[in-house]
């Protein structure tokens, strides 16, 4: 259960970026192509959804990357045999994805509450 929660929180942290930047169904959009490049994912074998199965969904790889770095289960990655372990470059990308969305949300909240006074 703890491993699943760590993985799901990875979705929470990283998919905020997709919601903020694309404002549409996040399962139809690929993760940024620089993530694909950094992670060594190819466009033919990985998809933004489950059309190629769970192990070949870019968002599931990313959630496992998050769990690898930011949970008590560091070093565990369910797709290690398929994609290897994530690099430090991926760790920085995860931070950027999450913080970028949070900054945007904070600005929206500040604007909303400053106007309601």
Tab-separated table of C-alpha atoms in Angstrom:
chain	number	residue	atom	x	y	z
A	1	UNK	CA	0.000	0.000	0.000
A	2	UNK	CA	2.823	2.443	0.849
A	3	UNK	CA	4.542	1.820	-2.484
A	4	UNK	CA	1.303	2.437	-4.343
A	5	UNK	CA	0.722	5.678	-2.443
A	6	UNK	CA	4.266	6.854	-3.228
A	7	UNK	CA	3.665	6.112	-6.923
A	8	UNK	CA	0.266	7.856	-6.929
A	9	UNK	CA	1.714	10.916	-5.237
A	10	UNK	CA	4.221	10.981	-8.091
A	11	UNK	CA	1.242	11.440	-10.419
A	12	UNK	CA	-0.097	14.207	-8.191
A	13	UNK	CA	3.233	16.072	-8.222
A	14	UNK	CA	4.013	15.750	-11.929
A	15	UNK	CA	0.640	15.806	-13.653
A	16	UNK	CA	-0.172	19.233	-12.278
A	17	UNK	CA	2.243	20.436	-14.947
A	18	UNK	CA	0.162	18.796	-17.658
A	19	UNK	CA	-3.102	20.212	-16.339
A	20	UNK	CA	-1.682	23.727	-16.103
A	21	UNK	CA	0.043	23.719	-19.476
A	22	UNK	CA	-2.404	21.867	-21.668
A	23	UNK	CA	-5.769	22.444	-19.944
A	24	UNK	CA	-7.177	19.294	-21.483
A	25	UNK	CA	-7.236	15.546	-21.071
A	26	UNK	CA	-3.756	14.804	-19.750
A	27	UNK	CA	-3.939	11.232	-21.029
A	28	UNK	CA	-3.983	12.488	-24.630
A	29	UNK	CA	-0.798	14.558	-24.368
A	30	UNK	CA	2.717	13.181	-24.139
A	31	UNK	CA	5.012	14.318	-21.390
A	32	UNK	CA	7.444	16.993	-22.657
A	33	UNK	CA	9.767	15.687	-25.345
A	34	UNK	CA	12.794	16.693	-23.300
A	35	UNK	CA	11.599	14.163	-20.690
A	36	UNK	CA	11.459	11.524	-23.417
A	37	UNK	CA	14.991	12.468	-24.478
A	38	UNK	CA	16.411	12.500	-20.948
A	39	UNK	CA	14.703	9.230	-20.078
A	40	UNK	CA	15.573	7.457	-23.327
A	41	UNK	CA	11.944	6.791	-24.205
A	42	UNK	CA	11.127	6.504	-27.878
A	43	UNK	CA	7.931	7.753	-29.451
A	44	UNK	CA	7.161	4.434	-31.122
A	45	UNK	CA	7.231	2.341	-27.940
A	46	UNK	CA	5.824	4.761	-25.349
A	47	UNK	CA	2.464	6.509	-25.335
A	48	UNK	CA	0.666	9.172	-23.281
A	49	UNK	CA	-1.986	6.594	-22.372
A	50	UNK	CA	-2.335	2.834	-21.903
A	51	UNK	CA	-2.566	2.014	-25.608
A	52	UNK	CA	0.832	0.296	-25.416
A	53	UNK	CA	0.155	-1.096	-21.881
A	54	UNK	CA	0.911	0.210	-18.376
A	55	UNK	CA	4.663	-0.286	-18.653
A	56	UNK	CA	4.823	1.801	-21.812
A	57	UNK	CA	2.823	4.812	-20.587
A	58	UNK	CA	5.055	7.861	-20.144
A	59	UNK	CA	3.128	9.056	-17.080
A	60	UNK	CA	3.575	5.719	-15.324
A	61	UNK	CA	7.318	5.812	-15.964
A	62	UNK	CA	7.383	9.326	-14.522
A	63	UNK	CA	5.399	8.326	-11.422
A	64	UNK	CA	7.874	5.494	-10.825
A	65	UNK	CA	10.732	7.963	-11.311
A	66	UNK	CA	9.181	10.152	-8.604
A	67	UNK	CA	8.855	7.167	-6.258
A	68	UNK	CA	12.474	6.222	-6.975
A	69	UNK	CA	13.788	9.596	-5.786
A	70	UNK	CA	11.221	10.963	-3.337
A	71	UNK	CA	9.899	8.137	-1.230
A	72	UNK	CA	11.217	5.740	1.379
A	73	UNK	CA	11.362	3.234	-1.485
A	74	UNK	CA	14.192	5.043	-3.222
A	75	UNK	CA	16.014	2.820	-5.603
A	76	UNK	CA	12.888	0.790	-6.393
A	77	UNK	CA	11.486	1.175	-9.879
A	78	UNK	CA	8.962	-1.258	-11.350
A	79	UNK	CA	10.191	-0.536	-14.870
A	80	UNK	CA	13.909	-0.787	-14.151
A	81	UNK	CA	14.361	-3.777	-16.469
A	82	UNK	CA	12.616	-1.887	-19.271
A	83	UNK	CA	13.941	1.674	-18.937
A	84	UNK	CA	16.690	1.506	-16.310
A	85	UNK	CA	16.924	3.773	-13.303
A	86	UNK	CA	16.364	7.531	-13.682
A	87	UNK	CA	19.316	9.916	-13.764
A	88	UNK	CA	19.967	13.013	-11.665
A	89	UNK	CA	18.803	15.009	-14.703
A	90	UNK	CA	15.405	13.324	-14.338
A	91	UNK	CA	15.361	14.178	-10.627
A	92	UNK	CA	15.756	17.865	-11.503
A	93	UNK	CA	13.041	17.588	-14.183
A	94	UNK	CA	10.612	16.132	-11.641
A	95	UNK	CA	11.221	19.088	-9.346
A	96	UNK	CA	10.688	21.525	-12.226
A	97	UNK	CA	7.437	19.872	-13.325
A	98	UNK	CA	5.963	19.967	-9.829
A	99	UNK	CA	7.192	23.399	-8.818
A	100	UNK	CA	6.142	25.003	-12.091
A	101	UNK	CA	2.541	23.948	-11.598
A	102	UNK	CA	2.532	24.906	-7.923
A	103	UNK	CA	3.850	28.413	-8.664
A	104	UNK	CA	1.074	28.897	-11.202
A	105	UNK	CA	-1.588	27.660	-8.764
A	106	UNK	CA	-0.265	29.906	-6.016
A	107	UNK	CA	-0.472	32.919	-8.330
A	108	UNK	CA	-4.075	32.052	-9.245
A	109	UNK	CA	-5.018	31.702	-5.593
A	110	UNK	CA	-3.324	34.995	-4.669
A	111	UNK	CA	-5.158	36.798	-7.482
A	112	UNK	CA	-8.497	35.307	-6.534
A	113	UNK	CA	-8.253	36.166	-2.859
A	114	UNK	CA	-6.759	39.617	-3.378
A	115	UNK	CA	-9.783	40.532	-5.539
A	116	UNK	CA	-12.302	39.159	-3.042
A	117	UNK	CA	-11.323	41.599	-0.306
